mmCIF file of C-alpha atoms in Angstrom:
data_model
loop_
_atom_site.group_PDB
_atom_site.id
_atom_site.type_symbol
_atom_site.label_atom_id
_atom_site.label_comp_id
_atom_site.label_asym_id
_atom_site.label_seq_id
_atom_site.Cartn_x
_atom_site.Cartn_y
_atom_site.Cartn_z
ATOM 1 C CA ASP A 1 0.000 0.000 0.000
ATOM 2 C CA ALA A 2 1.120 3.558 -0.611
ATOM 3 C CA VAL A 3 2.257 5.456 2.486
ATOM 4 C CA ASN A 4 2.562 9.228 2.904
ATOM 5 C CA LEU A 5 5.905 10.081 4.458
ATOM 6 C CA GLU A 6 7.685 13.371 5.072
ATOM 7 C CA ARG A 7 11.124 13.989 6.480
ATOM 8 C CA ALA A 8 11.260 14.905 10.158
ATOM 9 C CA LEU A 9 11.767 18.519 11.201
ATOM 10 C CA ARG A 10 15.312 19.294 12.336
ATOM 11 C CA MET A 11 16.147 21.569 15.262
ATOM 12 C CA GLY A 12 16.499 25.082 13.916
ATOM 13 C CA ASP A 13 14.194 24.506 10.922
ATOM 14 C CA ARG A 14 11.362 26.920 10.283
ATOM 15 C CA VAL A 15 8.057 25.691 11.718
ATOM 16 C CA ASP A 16 5.195 26.205 9.270
ATOM 17 C CA GLY A 17 1.846 24.455 9.486
ATOM 18 C CA HIS A 18 0.911 22.054 12.237
ATOM 19 C CA MET A 19 2.902 19.400 14.063
ATOM 20 C CA VAL A 20 2.304 15.843 12.923
ATOM 21 C CA GLN A 21 3.685 13.084 15.128
ATOM 22 C CA GLY A 22 2.772 10.044 13.050
ATOM 23 C CA HIS A 23 0.283 8.607 15.540
ATOM 24 C CA VAL A 24 -3.082 7.125 14.640
ATOM 25 C CA ASP A 25 -5.755 8.316 17.046
ATOM 26 C CA THR A 26 -8.720 6.822 15.221
ATOM 27 C CA VAL A 27 -10.013 5.784 11.803
ATOM 28 C CA VAL A 28 -12.820 7.323 9.719
ATOM 29 C CA GLN A 29 -14.612 6.317 6.537
ATOM 30 C CA CYS A 30 -14.517 8.294 3.303
ATOM 31 C CA MET A 31 -18.084 9.279 2.452
ATOM 32 C CA GLY A 32 -17.449 11.125 -0.795
ATOM 33 C CA VAL A 33 -14.887 12.540 -3.223
ATOM 34 C CA HIS A 34 -15.749 15.413 -5.546
ATOM 35 C CA ASP A 35 -13.652 16.931 -8.319
ATOM 36 C CA GLU A 36 -13.749 20.711 -7.923
ATOM 37 C CA ALA A 37 -12.263 21.713 -11.299
ATOM 38 C CA GLY A 38 -8.740 20.545 -10.506
ATOM 39 C CA SER A 39 -8.889 20.447 -6.722
ATOM 40 C CA TRP A 40 -10.834 17.850 -4.748
ATOM 41 C CA SER A 41 -13.128 17.885 -1.755
ATOM 42 C CA PHE A 42 -13.231 14.803 0.448
ATOM 43 C CA THR A 43 -15.983 14.100 2.972
ATOM 44 C CA PHE A 44 -15.392 11.765 5.914
ATOM 45 C CA SER A 45 -17.500 10.334 8.720
ATOM 46 C CA LEU A 46 -17.167 12.169 12.008
ATOM 47 C CA PRO A 47 -14.536 10.521 14.238
ATOM 48 C CA ASP A 48 -15.077 9.369 17.819
ATOM 49 C CA SER A 49 -13.694 12.604 19.358
ATOM 50 C CA PRO A 50 -15.163 15.450 17.281
ATOM 51 C CA GLU A 51 -14.592 17.850 20.181
ATOM 52 C CA LEU A 52 -10.914 17.825 19.146
ATOM 53 C CA MET A 53 -11.845 19.309 15.759
ATOM 54 C CA VAL A 54 -12.573 22.915 14.823
ATOM 55 C CA PRO A 55 -13.491 24.510 11.473
ATOM 56 C CA LYS A 56 -10.325 25.783 9.760
ATOM 57 C CA GLY A 57 -8.303 23.808 12.314
ATOM 58 C CA SER A 58 -5.656 21.206 11.590
ATOM 59 C CA ILE A 59 -6.097 17.487 11.166
ATOM 60 C CA CYS A 60 -3.827 14.781 9.827
ATOM 61 C CA LEU A 61 -5.321 12.151 7.502
ATOM 62 C CA ASN A 62 -3.149 9.250 6.364
ATOM 63 C CA GLY A 63 -0.097 11.223 7.460
ATOM 64 C CA VAL A 64 -1.004 14.361 5.493
ATOM 65 C CA SER A 65 -1.395 17.640 7.395
ATOM 66 C CA LEU A 66 -4.662 19.271 6.282
ATOM 67 C CA THR A 67 -7.135 21.994 7.199
ATOM 68 C CA ILE A 68 -10.704 21.120 8.151
ATOM 69 C CA ALA A 69 -12.720 22.881 5.461
ATOM 70 C CA ARG A 70 -16.149 21.832 6.722
ATOM 71 C CA LEU A 71 -17.434 20.382 9.979
ATOM 72 C CA ASP A 72 -21.031 19.475 10.779
ATOM 73 C CA ALA A 73 -22.905 17.098 13.074
ATOM 74 C CA GLN A 74 -22.307 13.982 10.932
ATOM 75 C CA THR A 75 -19.271 14.596 8.698
ATOM 76 C CA PHE A 76 -16.233 16.755 8.062
ATOM 77 C CA GLY A 77 -14.497 17.735 4.875
ATOM 78 C CA VAL A 78 -11.061 18.676 3.624
ATOM 79 C CA ALA A 79 -9.953 20.308 0.389
ATOM 80 C CA ILE A 80 -7.059 18.753 -1.496
ATOM 81 C CA ILE A 81 -5.009 20.883 -3.886
ATOM 82 C CA PRO A 82 -3.640 19.342 -7.102
ATOM 83 C CA TYR A 83 -0.053 18.959 -5.795
ATOM 84 C CA THR A 84 -1.211 17.099 -2.673
ATOM 85 C CA PHE A 85 -3.580 14.943 -4.731
ATOM 86 C CA ARG A 86 -0.799 13.909 -7.139
ATOM 87 C CA HIS A 87 1.892 13.304 -4.504
ATOM 88 C CA THR A 88 -0.047 11.451 -1.782
ATOM 89 C CA ASN A 89 -2.303 8.423 -1.606
ATOM 90 C CA PHE A 90 -5.373 10.709 -1.671
ATOM 91 C CA LYS A 91 -5.578 9.969 -5.402
ATOM 92 C CA ASP A 92 -6.409 6.365 -4.430
ATOM 93 C CA ILE A 93 -9.021 7.073 -1.719
ATOM 94 C CA LYS A 94 -12.578 6.153 -2.704
ATOM 95 C CA PRO A 95 -15.899 6.329 -0.830
ATOM 96 C CA GLY A 96 -16.019 3.490 1.668
ATOM 97 C CA ASP A 97 -12.249 3.474 2.268
ATOM 98 C CA ARG A 98 -10.987 3.850 5.823
ATOM 99 C CA VAL A 99 -8.485 6.620 6.591
ATOM 100 C CA ASN A 100 -6.178 7.094 9.596
ATOM 101 C CA VAL A 101 -6.734 10.226 11.709
ATOM 102 C CA GLU A 102 -4.277 12.050 13.932
ATOM 103 C CA TYR A 103 -5.883 14.910 15.836
ATOM 104 C CA ASP A 104 -3.950 18.149 16.243
ATOM 105 C CA VAL A 105 -1.561 17.635 19.182
ATOM 106 C CA LEU A 106 -2.186 21.161 20.499
ATOM 107 C CA GLY A 107 -5.917 20.411 20.631
ATOM 108 C CA LYS A 108 -5.227 17.191 22.528
ATOM 109 C CA TYR A 109 -3.141 19.045 25.129
ATOM 110 C CA VAL A 110 -5.786 21.744 25.563
ATOM 111 C CA ALA A 111 -8.549 19.139 25.951
ATOM 112 C CA ARG A 112 -6.515 17.274 28.559
ATOM 113 C CA MET A 113 -5.774 20.443 30.536
ATOM 114 C CA MET A 114 -9.446 21.480 30.453
ATOM 115 C CA ALA A 115 -10.571 18.020 31.595
ATOM 116 C CA SER A 116 -8.222 18.085 34.592
ATOM 117 C CA ARG A 117 -9.689 21.325 35.953
#
């Protein structure tokens, strides 16, 4: 199977985007893929901890750092630009496929701190 892999950040490198650790917190199902004239929108089932998700927040799917483009009571969506589509396994994801989710680590820390109050 194809795997999305990026080189690790080195000390002193510029930090841009969100931190991805390579963990799998849960798995979701692809509900739909739509061609948007060269870009793609993907819809996924809502994961088991939707409180860790925010619109325009970060999420990692199959090892790819993405922005949550849409979030509702049943599903969430991401937009995939042509470069990301061509260079990741998103080009192979079809409705019904399962996808690994890593929640934003900052969100996980905030949720844990709030729960311990």
